[in-house]
Short mmCIF file of C-alpha atoms in Angstrom, two decimals:
data_model
loop_
_atom_site.label_atom_id
_atom_site.label_comp_id
_atom_site.label_asym_id
_atom_site.label_seq_id
_atom_site.Cartn_x
_atom_site.Cartn_y
_atom_site.Cartn_z
CA MET U 1 -25.98 18.35 -41.44
CA MET U 2 -26.46 16.35 -37.76
CA PHE U 3 -27.49 12.83 -37.69
CA CYS U 4 -26.71 12.53 -33.83
CA HIS U 5 -30.98 11.89 -33.21
CA LEU U 6 -30.51 9.07 -36.18
CA VAL U 7 -28.08 7.05 -33.56
CA PRO U 8 -29.55 4.55 -30.69
CA ARG U 9 -29.05 4.52 -27.63
CA LEU U 10 -26.61 1.88 -26.82
CA ALA U 11 -26.34 0.21 -23.57
CA SER U 12 -22.91 -1.36 -21.30
CA ILE U 13 -23.11 -3.59 -18.97
CA LEU U 14 -21.79 -3.60 -15.27
CA GLU U 15 -20.78 -5.92 -12.82
CA GLN U 16 -21.84 -3.88 -9.96
CA PHE U 17 -18.91 -5.85 -7.75
CA LEU U 18 -16.51 -5.23 -9.48
CA PHE U 19 -16.48 -1.12 -9.49
CA SER U 20 -16.91 1.12 -6.71
CA PHE U 21 -19.84 2.73 -6.75
CA ASP U 22 -17.77 6.25 -7.49
CA ALA U 23 -16.28 4.27 -10.30
CA ALA U 24 -19.30 3.01 -11.50
CA GLU U 25 -20.92 6.78 -11.45
CA GLU U 26 -17.79 7.94 -13.02
CA LEU U 27 -18.25 5.61 -16.09
CA LYS U 28 -22.24 6.32 -16.15
CA GLU U 29 -21.63 9.78 -16.04
CA ALA U 30 -18.92 9.66 -18.92
CA ILE U 31 -20.81 6.86 -21.46
CA ALA U 32 -23.97 9.14 -21.20
CA LYS U 33 -21.99 11.76 -23.03
CA LYS U 34 -21.74 9.20 -25.68
CA ASN U 35 -25.10 8.27 -26.29
CA HIS U 36 -24.51 5.24 -23.64
CA LYS U 37 -26.92 3.65 -20.58
CA LEU U 38 -25.20 1.49 -18.23
CA ILE U 39 -27.21 -1.26 -16.99
CA PHE U 40 -26.17 -2.59 -13.54
CA LEU U 41 -26.38 -6.72 -13.28
CA TYR U 42 -28.01 -8.13 -9.96
CA ASP U 43 -28.37 -11.48 -10.38
CA THR U 44 -26.04 -12.54 -13.09
CA ASN U 45 -22.22 -11.97 -13.49
CA LEU U 46 -21.27 -12.68 -17.52
CA VAL U 47 -17.67 -14.10 -16.05
CA ASP U 48 -19.26 -16.78 -14.45
CA GLU U 49 -21.52 -17.75 -16.83
CA ILE U 50 -18.42 -18.57 -19.48
CA TRP U 51 -16.64 -20.27 -16.75
CA ASN U 52 -19.47 -22.25 -15.81
CA GLU U 53 -18.12 -25.47 -14.64
CA SER U 54 -14.55 -24.45 -15.05
CA ARG U 55 -14.21 -22.06 -12.95
CA PRO U 56 -11.38 -21.74 -10.22
CA LYS U 57 -12.36 -22.36 -7.11
CA PRO U 58 -11.89 -19.79 -4.46
CA PRO U 59 -9.07 -19.23 -2.36
CA ASN U 60 -9.39 -20.87 1.30
CA LYS U 61 -6.37 -20.78 2.90
CA PRO U 62 -7.31 -20.39 6.32
CA ILE U 63 -7.30 -17.60 8.41
CA ARG U 64 -5.35 -16.55 11.29
CA VAL U 65 -4.96 -14.55 14.25
CA HIS U 66 -2.60 -11.61 14.59
CA ASP U 67 -0.53 -11.81 17.71
CA LEU U 68 -1.45 -9.02 20.12
CA LYS U 69 2.17 -8.14 20.77
CA TYR U 70 2.58 -7.21 16.69
CA ALA U 71 -0.90 -5.32 16.26
CA GLY U 72 -0.16 -3.39 19.70
CA VAL U 73 -4.59 -2.65 20.82
CA ASP U 74 -7.24 -5.29 20.84
CA ALA U 75 -10.05 -5.86 18.46
CA VAL U 76 -12.84 -5.27 21.17
CA SER U 77 -10.78 -1.52 21.54
CA LYS U 78 -10.65 -0.99 18.05
CA LEU U 79 -14.27 -2.06 17.56
CA SER U 80 -15.01 0.58 20.96
CA ASN U 81 -13.41 3.76 19.22
CA LEU U 82 -15.01 2.49 16.34
CA ARG U 83 -18.15 3.14 17.50
CA SER U 84 -17.71 6.34 19.04
CA GLN U 85 -16.96 7.59 15.41
CA LEU U 86 -19.98 6.14 14.22
CA LEU U 87 -21.97 7.95 17.07
CA ASP U 88 -20.55 11.34 16.11
CA ALA U 89 -21.20 10.83 12.94
CA GLY U 90 -25.06 10.31 13.22
CA SER U 91 -24.05 6.80 12.28
CA SER U 92 -25.69 3.55 13.48
CA ALA U 93 -23.86 0.93 11.14
CA ILE U 94 -20.87 0.45 8.99
CA VAL U 95 -19.93 -1.49 5.50
CA ILE U 96 -16.29 -2.21 5.36
CA SER U 97 -15.21 -3.67 2.58
CA MET U 98 -11.45 -3.17 1.88
CA LEU U 99 -9.42 -5.89 2.89
CA ASP U 100 -6.97 -4.40 4.73
CA GLU U 101 -9.20 -2.15 6.61
CA ILE U 102 -10.57 -5.45 7.97
CA ALA U 103 -7.87 -7.11 8.87
CA TRP U 104 -6.37 -4.27 10.94
CA LEU U 105 -9.68 -4.04 12.62
CA LEU U 106 -9.97 -7.17 13.68
CA ASN U 107 -6.91 -8.31 14.46
CA LEU U 108 -6.74 -10.78 11.64
CA ARG U 109 -4.54 -11.73 8.54
CA GLY U 110 -4.98 -14.48 5.54
CA GLY U 111 -3.71 -15.70 2.66
CA ASP U 112 -6.38 -14.70 -0.29
CA VAL U 113 -4.07 -12.31 -2.16
CA PRO U 114 -0.82 -12.81 -3.61
CA HIS U 115 1.37 -11.04 -1.20
CA SER U 116 -0.73 -9.43 1.30
CA PRO U 117 -1.54 -11.54 4.47
CA VAL U 118 -5.70 -10.51 3.74
CA MET U 119 -8.91 -12.09 3.34
CA TYR U 120 -12.13 -12.10 0.74
CA ALA U 121 -14.42 -10.54 3.56
CA TYR U 122 -16.98 -7.93 4.21
CA LEU U 123 -17.66 -7.13 7.55
CA THR U 124 -20.65 -4.61 8.61
CA VAL U 125 -20.03 -3.07 12.63
CA GLU U 126 -23.18 -1.84 14.27
CA ILE U 127 -23.41 -0.25 17.90
CA ASP U 128 -24.17 -3.31 19.44
CA GLY U 129 -22.77 -5.92 16.82
CA ALA U 130 -20.95 -6.74 14.59
CA LYS U 131 -20.80 -9.83 11.36
CA LEU U 132 -18.18 -11.39 9.13
CA PHE U 133 -19.04 -12.32 5.82
CA VAL U 134 -16.20 -14.60 4.73
CA ASP U 135 -16.34 -18.62 3.80
CA ASN U 136 -16.64 -20.44 7.32
CA SER U 137 -14.16 -23.31 5.77
CA LYS U 138 -11.09 -20.36 6.02
CA VAL U 139 -12.21 -19.79 9.91
CA THR U 140 -9.65 -22.15 12.53
CA PRO U 141 -11.31 -23.05 15.52
CA GLU U 142 -9.03 -20.16 16.91
CA VAL U 143 -10.50 -17.08 14.80
CA LEU U 144 -13.58 -17.91 16.03
CA ASN U 145 -12.98 -17.99 19.35
CA HIS U 146 -11.24 -14.30 18.67
CA LEU U 147 -14.09 -13.17 17.24
CA LYS U 148 -16.59 -14.24 19.45
CA ASN U 149 -14.30 -12.67 22.25
CA ALA U 150 -14.49 -9.19 20.19
CA GLY U 151 -18.28 -9.87 20.08
CA VAL U 152 -18.28 -10.20 16.19
CA ASP U 153 -20.82 -12.66 14.39
CA LEU U 154 -20.22 -14.56 11.15
CA ARG U 155 -22.15 -14.87 8.21
CA PRO U 156 -21.51 -16.55 4.79
CA TYR U 157 -20.13 -14.57 2.36
CA ASP U 158 -22.41 -13.84 -0.32
CA ALA U 159 -25.09 -13.05 2.37
CA ILE U 160 -23.66 -9.69 2.11
CA LEU U 161 -26.33 -8.04 0.14
CA SER U 162 -29.28 -9.24 2.52
CA GLU U 163 -27.76 -8.00 5.69
CA ILE U 164 -27.44 -4.58 3.91
CA GLU U 165 -31.48 -4.73 3.12
CA SER U 166 -31.87 -5.58 6.47
CA LEU U 167 -29.74 -2.65 7.53
CA ALA U 168 -32.08 -0.73 5.72
CA GLU U 169 -35.14 -1.65 6.98
CA ARG U 170 -34.72 -1.54 10.27
CA GLY U 171 -33.34 1.84 9.59
CA ALA U 172 -29.66 2.10 9.96
CA GLU U 173 -28.20 5.09 8.31
CA LEU U 174 -25.21 3.10 6.71
CA TRP U 175 -22.07 5.25 7.05
CA LEU U 176 -20.29 3.85 3.27
CA ASP U 177 -16.90 5.26 1.29
CA THR U 178 -18.59 5.22 -1.94
CA SER U 179 -14.79 5.77 -2.93
CA SER U 180 -14.34 2.03 -1.96
CA VAL U 181 -17.73 -0.15 -0.74
CA ASN U 182 -18.67 -1.41 -4.82
CA ALA U 183 -21.47 -0.22 -6.35
CA ALA U 184 -23.73 -3.13 -5.73
CA ILE U 185 -23.85 -2.32 -1.67
CA VAL U 186 -24.45 1.13 -2.12
CA ASN U 187 -27.19 0.38 -4.67
CA THR U 188 -28.54 -2.06 -2.89
CA TYR U 189 -28.71 -0.15 0.51
CA LYS U 190 -30.25 2.83 -1.40
CA SER U 191 -33.36 0.78 -3.09
CA ALA U 192 -34.04 -0.71 -0.13
CA CYS U 193 -34.32 3.19 1.89
CA ASP U 194 -36.48 4.30 -1.22
CA ARG U 195 -38.66 1.00 -0.70
CA HIS U 196 -38.65 1.80 3.56
CA LEU U 197 -39.71 5.39 2.99
CA GLU U 198 -42.63 4.23 0.31
CA ASN U 199 -43.63 1.25 2.98
CA LEU U 200 -43.72 4.37 5.48
CA GLY U 201 -45.69 6.47 3.44
CA SER U 202 -47.85 4.02 3.11
CA GLU U 203 -48.53 3.34 6.58
CA ASN U 204 -48.53 7.10 7.35
CA ASN U 205 -50.92 7.99 4.98
CA SER U 206 -53.98 8.99 7.60
CA ASN U 207 -50.63 10.67 9.75
CA THR U 208 -48.55 12.48 7.54
CA LYS U 209 -46.71 14.33 11.07
CA ALA U 210 -45.13 10.93 11.44
CA TYR U 211 -43.63 11.20 8.02
CA ASN U 212 -42.66 14.36 7.43
CA GLY U 213 -39.69 16.10 9.21
CA SER U 214 -39.94 19.86 10.31
CA ASN U 215 -38.85 21.18 6.73
CA GLY U 216 -41.80 19.25 5.33
CA GLN U 217 -39.11 16.64 4.36
CA SER U 218 -39.69 12.95 4.11
CA TRP U 219 -37.33 11.26 7.41
CA GLY U 220 -35.76 7.63 6.87
CA PRO U 221 -32.50 6.07 6.57
CA SER U 222 -30.45 7.83 3.94
CA GLY U 223 -27.20 6.91 4.81
CA VAL U 224 -23.85 8.99 6.15
CA TYR U 225 -21.18 9.24 2.78
CA LYS U 226 -17.70 9.80 4.12
CA ALA U 227 -14.16 8.19 3.93
CA SER U 228 -13.87 5.16 5.68
CA PRO U 229 -12.57 6.22 9.59
CA ILE U 230 -10.60 3.01 9.66
CA SER U 231 -8.04 3.92 6.77
CA LEU U 232 -6.71 6.48 8.74
CA ALA U 233 -6.57 4.58 11.84
CA LYS U 234 -4.92 1.83 10.41
CA ALA U 235 -2.17 4.19 9.13
CA LEU U 236 -1.20 5.87 12.16
CA LYS U 237 1.30 3.25 14.37
CA ASN U 238 1.35 2.15 17.25
CA PRO U 239 4.26 1.80 19.74
CA ALA U 240 4.03 -2.39 18.95
CA GLU U 241 3.51 -2.29 14.94
CA LEU U 242 6.33 0.02 14.34
CA GLN U 243 8.49 -1.86 16.70
CA GLY U 244 7.32 -4.69 14.94
CA MET U 245 8.24 -2.97 11.26
CA ARG U 246 11.52 -2.13 12.51
CA ASN U 247 12.55 -5.47 13.65
CA SER U 248 11.70 -6.63 10.19
CA HIS U 249 13.64 -4.28 8.78
CA LEU U 250 16.30 -5.52 10.26
CA ARG U 251 15.69 -9.31 9.58
CA ASP U 252 15.01 -8.27 5.97
CA ALA U 253 18.61 -6.49 5.70
CA ALA U 254 20.78 -9.66 6.91
CA ALA U 255 19.33 -11.39 4.39
CA LEU U 256 19.43 -8.78 1.74
CA ALA U 257 23.19 -8.26 3.03
CA GLN U 258 23.18 -12.58 2.15
CA PHE U 259 21.82 -12.22 -1.45
CA TRP U 260 24.33 -9.16 -2.86
CA ALA U 261 27.20 -11.11 -0.74
CA TRP U 262 26.23 -14.28 -3.48
CA LEU U 263 25.11 -11.72 -6.64
CA GLU U 264 28.31 -9.88 -6.60
CA GLU U 265 30.25 -13.05 -6.22
CA GLU U 266 28.24 -15.60 -8.59
CA VAL U 267 28.40 -12.40 -11.23
CA HIS U 268 32.73 -12.15 -11.14
CA LYS U 269 32.77 -15.28 -11.45
CA ASP U 270 30.76 -14.40 -14.62
CA VAL U 271 28.21 -17.24 -13.74
CA LYS U 272 24.90 -16.02 -16.37
CA LEU U 273 22.01 -15.76 -14.48
CA THR U 274 18.44 -14.48 -15.34
CA GLU U 275 16.78 -11.49 -13.61
CA VAL U 276 14.26 -14.40 -12.90
CA ASP U 277 17.10 -16.57 -11.23
CA VAL U 278 18.28 -13.40 -8.94
CA ALA U 279 15.07 -12.88 -7.99
CA ASP U 280 14.18 -16.46 -7.10
CA LYS U 281 17.48 -16.46 -5.13
CA LEU U 282 16.61 -13.76 -3.20
CA LEU U 283 13.61 -15.62 -1.81
CA GLU U 284 15.38 -18.14 -0.94
CA PHE U 285 17.58 -15.69 1.42
CA ARG U 286 14.36 -14.15 2.64
CA SER U 287 12.45 -17.50 3.56
CA LYS U 288 15.36 -18.45 5.99
CA GLN U 289 14.40 -15.30 7.91
CA ALA U 290 12.02 -16.29 11.07
CA GLY U 291 8.51 -14.88 10.22
CA PHE U 292 8.47 -14.92 6.52
CA LEU U 293 5.08 -15.63 4.76
CA ASP U 294 5.58 -14.31 1.19
CA THR U 295 7.21 -11.12 -0.88
CA SER U 296 5.30 -8.18 -0.73
CA PHE U 297 4.84 -7.82 -3.96
CA ASP U 298 6.34 -8.82 -7.27
CA THR U 299 10.39 -8.51 -7.15
CA ILE U 300 10.96 -6.13 -9.62
CA SER U 301 14.77 -7.38 -11.03
CA GLY U 302 15.99 -4.96 -13.97
CA SER U 303 19.09 -5.23 -15.81
CA GLY U 304 20.46 -2.40 -17.81
CA ALA U 305 17.17 -0.72 -19.85
CA ASN U 306 14.95 -3.33 -18.31
CA GLY U 307 15.46 -0.76 -15.09
CA ALA U 308 14.15 1.99 -17.00
CA ILE U 309 10.21 -0.07 -16.88
CA ILE U 310 9.48 1.27 -13.70
CA HIS U 311 6.98 -1.38 -13.05
CA TYR U 312 8.93 -4.11 -14.84
CA LYS U 313 8.38 -7.75 -13.95
CA PRO U 314 10.81 -10.19 -15.22
CA GLU U 315 9.25 -13.53 -16.89
CA PRO U 316 11.36 -16.87 -17.72
CA GLU U 317 10.79 -16.86 -21.20
CA SER U 318 11.63 -12.97 -22.16
CA CYS U 319 13.95 -12.30 -19.22
CA SER U 320 17.46 -10.58 -19.78
CA ILE U 321 20.67 -12.18 -18.43
CA VAL U 322 21.81 -9.43 -15.72
CA ASP U 323 24.82 -7.86 -17.57
CA SER U 324 27.99 -6.69 -15.58
CA LYS U 325 28.60 -4.01 -17.59
CA LYS U 326 25.26 -2.77 -16.93
CA LEU U 327 23.62 -1.21 -14.07
CA PHE U 328 21.16 -3.74 -12.11
CA LEU U 329 17.86 -2.66 -10.37
CA LEU U 330 16.25 -4.44 -7.58
CA ASP U 331 13.25 -3.46 -5.78
CA SER U 332 11.84 -6.20 -3.63
CA GLY U 333 10.16 -6.83 -0.76
CA ALA U 334 9.07 -9.36 2.05
CA GLN U 335 5.66 -9.74 4.16
CA TYR U 336 6.72 -10.83 7.65
CA VAL U 337 5.08 -12.06 10.85
CA ASP U 338 5.33 -8.54 12.24
CA GLY U 339 6.14 -6.20 9.72
CA THR U 340 6.18 -5.41 5.74
CA THR U 341 9.52 -4.21 4.14
CA ASP U 342 10.05 -2.20 0.66
CA ILE U 343 13.57 -1.31 -0.61
CA THR U 344 15.55 -0.58 -3.96
CA ARG U 345 18.80 -0.65 -4.38
CA THR U 346 20.55 0.16 -7.89
CA ILE U 347 23.79 -0.90 -8.55
CA HIS U 348 26.68 -1.39 -11.11
CA PHE U 349 28.88 -4.56 -10.82
CA GLY U 350 31.80 -3.21 -13.08
CA GLU U 351 32.37 0.61 -13.22
CA PRO U 352 29.79 3.25 -13.82
CA THR U 353 29.68 5.82 -16.38
CA ALA U 354 30.66 9.54 -15.38
CA TYR U 355 26.90 10.25 -16.80
CA GLU U 356 25.17 6.88 -14.61
CA LYS U 357 27.11 8.24 -11.82
CA GLU U 358 25.87 11.80 -12.09
CA CYS U 359 22.40 10.82 -12.18
CA PHE U 360 22.97 8.18 -9.66
CA THR U 361 23.67 11.05 -6.97
CA ARG U 362 21.36 13.46 -7.70
CA VAL U 363 18.51 10.62 -7.13
CA LEU U 364 20.48 10.55 -4.04
CA GLN U 365 20.49 14.04 -2.92
CA GLY U 366 16.87 13.91 -3.52
CA HIS U 367 16.68 11.01 -0.94
CA ILE U 368 18.93 12.47 1.86
CA ALA U 369 16.44 15.79 1.79
CA LEU U 370 13.13 14.49 1.90
CA ASP U 371 14.76 11.93 4.72
CA GLN U 372 15.82 15.17 6.86
CA ALA U 373 13.14 16.96 6.18
CA VAL U 374 11.56 18.91 9.03
CA PHE U 375 8.19 20.18 8.63
CA PRO U 376 5.13 21.89 10.51
CA GLU U 377 1.67 19.16 11.20
CA ASN U 378 -0.84 19.24 8.90
CA THR U 379 1.72 19.30 5.84
CA PRO U 380 0.33 17.09 3.06
CA GLY U 381 2.67 15.11 1.67
CA PHE U 382 2.61 16.86 -1.52
CA VAL U 383 4.63 19.92 -0.62
CA LEU U 384 7.83 17.56 0.41
CA ASP U 385 7.68 15.73 -3.45
CA ALA U 386 10.60 18.57 -4.72
CA PHE U 387 12.52 17.79 -1.93
CA ALA U 388 13.46 14.79 -3.64
CA ARG U 389 13.38 15.96 -7.47
CA SER U 390 14.86 19.47 -7.17
CA PHE U 391 18.63 18.10 -7.85
CA LEU U 392 17.20 16.48 -10.66
CA TRP U 393 15.56 19.65 -11.90
CA LYS U 394 18.61 21.53 -11.60
CA ILE U 395 19.78 19.83 -14.59
CA GLY U 396 16.59 19.15 -16.53
CA LEU U 397 15.79 15.66 -15.61
CA ASP U 398 12.75 13.94 -13.49
CA TYR U 399 10.75 10.92 -12.83
CA ARG U 400 7.45 10.06 -13.48
CA HIS U 401 6.40 8.38 -10.60
CA GLY U 402 5.52 9.49 -7.35
CA THR U 403 8.20 9.50 -4.52
CA GLY U 404 6.51 7.83 -1.89
CA HIS U 405 3.80 5.39 -0.42
CA GLY U 406 2.21 4.19 2.71
CA VAL U 407 3.41 1.05 3.71
CA GLY U 408 1.24 -1.09 6.26
CA ALA U 409 2.75 -2.95 9.24
CA ALA U 410 2.15 -6.49 8.38
CA LEU U 411 -0.34 -5.22 5.97
CA ASN U 412 -0.45 -4.41 2.10
CA VAL U 413 2.65 -2.46 0.93
CA HIS U 414 0.72 0.08 -0.79
CA GLU U 415 -2.14 1.78 1.80
CA GLY U 416 -3.26 5.22 2.21
CA PRO U 417 -4.41 7.54 2.88
CA GLN U 418 -0.96 9.26 2.74
CA SER U 419 1.41 9.79 0.13
CA ILE U 420 4.12 11.87 -0.90
CA SER U 421 3.48 12.85 -4.98
CA PHE U 422 3.45 15.56 -7.56
CA ARG U 423 0.14 14.63 -7.55
CA PHE U 424 -1.28 17.45 -5.38
CA GLY U 425 -4.79 16.21 -4.66
CA ASN U 426 -4.19 14.28 -1.85
CA MET U 427 -4.29 16.83 1.08
CA THR U 428 -4.09 14.32 3.40
CA PRO U 429 -1.22 15.37 6.14
CA LEU U 430 1.51 13.67 7.41
CA GLN U 431 1.05 12.47 10.53
CA LYS U 432 3.24 10.90 13.50
CA GLY U 433 2.63 7.04 13.13
CA MET U 434 2.65 7.44 9.11
CA ILE U 435 5.41 4.93 7.63
CA LEU U 436 5.84 5.86 3.55
CA SER U 437 9.10 4.91 1.08
CA ASN U 438 11.35 7.82 0.31
CA GLU U 439 12.10 6.41 -3.71
CA PRO U 440 12.88 9.20 -6.24
CA GLY U 441 14.48 7.50 -8.96
CA TYR U 442 15.61 8.48 -12.79
CA TYR U 443 14.82 6.61 -15.77
CA GLU U 444 16.70 6.78 -19.26
CA ASP U 445 14.25 5.35 -21.58
CA HIS U 446 15.96 2.25 -23.61
CA ALA U 447 19.40 2.95 -21.05
CA PHE U 448 19.31 2.03 -17.21
CA GLY U 449 17.17 2.42 -14.97
CA ILE U 450 18.23 4.38 -11.17
CA ARG U 451 15.81 4.31 -7.78
CA ILE U 452 17.31 4.46 -4.52
CA GLU U 453 13.91 3.81 -1.43
CA ASN U 454 14.00 3.30 1.92
CA LEU U 455 10.73 2.86 4.28
CA LEU U 456 10.64 6.02 7.02
CA HIS U 457 8.48 6.43 9.68
CA VAL U 458 6.84 10.13 10.88
CA LYS U 459 7.87 11.33 13.90
CA GLU U 460 8.01 14.13 16.10
CA MET U 461 10.78 16.85 16.22
CA ASN U 462 12.23 18.19 19.05
CA THR U 463 12.89 21.75 17.70
CA PRO U 464 14.63 24.62 19.08
CA ASN U 465 11.21 26.81 18.51
CA HIS U 466 7.45 26.16 17.44
CA PHE U 467 6.01 28.36 15.43
CA GLY U 468 2.17 28.79 15.00
CA GLY U 469 2.33 26.59 18.66
CA ILE U 470 2.14 23.69 16.81
CA ASP U 471 4.64 20.76 16.56
CA TYR U 472 7.57 19.86 13.71
CA LEU U 473 7.74 16.01 12.37
CA GLY U 474 10.43 14.74 10.31
CA PHE U 475 11.43 11.00 9.80
CA GLU U 476 12.99 7.85 10.83
CA LYS U 477 14.74 5.45 8.86
CA LEU U 478 13.12 2.07 9.16
CA THR U 479 15.52 0.56 5.89
CA PHE U 480 18.91 -0.47 6.64
CA VAL U 481 20.97 -1.66 3.83
CA PRO U 482 24.13 -0.27 1.96
CA ILE U 483 23.79 2.71 -0.86
CA GLN U 484 26.32 1.81 -3.38
CA ALA U 485 30.00 4.16 -2.83
CA LYS U 486 31.11 3.65 -6.61
CA MET U 487 28.13 5.14 -7.92
CA VAL U 488 28.62 8.37 -5.70
CA ASP U 489 30.20 11.15 -7.67
CA LEU U 490 31.56 12.35 -3.90
CA SER U 491 32.32 15.73 -6.13
CA LEU U 492 28.66 17.16 -6.38
CA LEU U 493 27.60 16.37 -2.57
CA SER U 494 28.06 18.71 0.14
CA ALA U 495 29.97 18.15 3.36
CA SER U 496 26.99 17.61 4.94
CA GLU U 497 25.71 14.55 3.13
CA VAL U 498 28.75 13.30 2.72
CA ASN U 499 28.32 13.07 6.83
CA TRP U 500 24.30 11.60 6.24
CA LEU U 501 25.83 8.97 3.77
CA ASN U 502 28.68 7.32 6.53
CA ASP U 503 26.33 8.42 9.51
CA TYR U 504 23.59 6.39 7.56
CA HIS U 505 26.04 2.86 6.45
CA SER U 506 27.78 3.16 10.15
CA GLN U 507 23.93 2.48 11.46
CA VAL U 508 23.72 -0.20 9.09
CA TRP U 509 27.03 -1.77 10.47
CA VAL U 510 25.54 -1.38 14.63
CA LYS U 511 22.19 -2.33 13.60
CA VAL U 512 22.66 -5.42 11.04
CA ALA U 513 26.20 -6.85 11.15
CA PRO U 514 25.55 -9.17 14.59
CA LEU U 515 22.68 -10.73 12.36
CA LEU U 516 25.53 -11.93 10.05
CA ASP U 517 28.77 -13.67 9.49
CA GLY U 518 30.96 -15.13 6.74
CA PRO U 519 31.32 -13.52 3.28
CA ALA U 520 27.75 -11.70 3.90
CA ARG U 521 29.24 -9.75 7.22
CA GLU U 522 31.89 -9.15 5.44
CA TRP U 523 30.17 -7.98 2.29
CA LEU U 524 28.99 -5.18 5.01
CA TRP U 525 31.60 -4.26 6.21
CA ASN U 526 33.48 -3.71 2.89
CA ASN U 527 30.48 -1.81 2.18
CA THR U 528 30.12 0.34 5.03
CA ARG U 529 33.06 2.32 5.05
CA PRO U 530 33.14 6.07 5.69
CA LEU U 531 33.90 8.08 2.50
CA VAL U 532 35.65 10.77 2.21
CA LYS U 533 35.37 13.77 0.05
CA GLN U 534 38.45 15.04 -1.09
#
């Protein structure tokens, strides 16, 4: 017997600022199948009501100008290029809500979000102007002058919806990326457009032709719904951004050499260190490097079984002691004024087992295969994913995360639209100037984790042929930190793979040694000696 008609229609409440329009629509469709209705909150945020007077104050760290020597292109030029794209798309304005896109476009950086140099803001760009919606207390005189020179006006952060309504009333064809712009903005624009059309209809009842197009449909603003053009532009690093990334990675490598030299000595002296102690000490070494601002994410410091937890974060009250008899995985990164780093190394302080070495070596082989990949332009990242997995697959092993994510230049450590992943829905082709991670791994539950991660920059390759009349692409390494030799089973490596490792270590020594002295330089020397395959 069916009783569905007896079940009352239930309501689910959604705070529109917390969900993208696409996410809200997906949720609305999903709960409708369960006889629910989605109710949007317009004027009240239930969380704010609960906080009442005890709500923490929003972050208000000063915004800073991202120097042109690191940005490479001034904000005026970036805005001009964006306006050309608006015209080509038949749009007269765009609203931008992705914080890293705003920071990149205006050559600004902030401190509102941990690990990411961005500020809470909205930005609207029209053909003849732009408005930044931000807390004015964060805007220094230097930033104010910078914005004025770029033709950007300041508006209060909470005035964004009234501006969206105004744009609709003025007939603006607003470009909206509904995958990122929140539901409040999209719904406000749609409602305002509907009201605008109704008003037009009322005003033109006596003259229908002024209101109807040639196909009989009403005309008026309806919006341009496309992916943000800034996402791809930001991903294609210019020469100054690439140079900043190279420079910051070398300073980061020096800090890591100092750290690893310290850690190995402490462990060999049987000093008891927790995973948190280790992460804190790494931060101490990094903070001494020129241009250091912050970590680029919470450091993953995992000893033994904790290394098998892919997004593990050690906590003081529950973390483990670093065990000299177990594998140790360290995934970390930093934000510098000129670049962003992300690196993972896995080491053993004692003697690894044959199985650990085999797993490590197969991960390394995948890392090398991806690093050496040459591929035709217009190739999506997912095509390359199997390069990094094939050596693990041969013995029935795999890993459950993507192989590579995009990385910002002195911006977010994770950025799109590029990626290298087994998830084949991302059709974004890899292009010159993109930066991605190369991080295959293997994780034995309750035992150990292995990951080897460098950052790579996509560059054009000088191939002897150009089949199809197109260019072929490959990678340039940005990360220069030794890969532990004792973890490598040389019997599994081909001669060319041994040559790759020796060449990499030679580059590490040449590039990083001039930045070091004392025990750290000695550690780097000992860990970059050539390996010989018997």
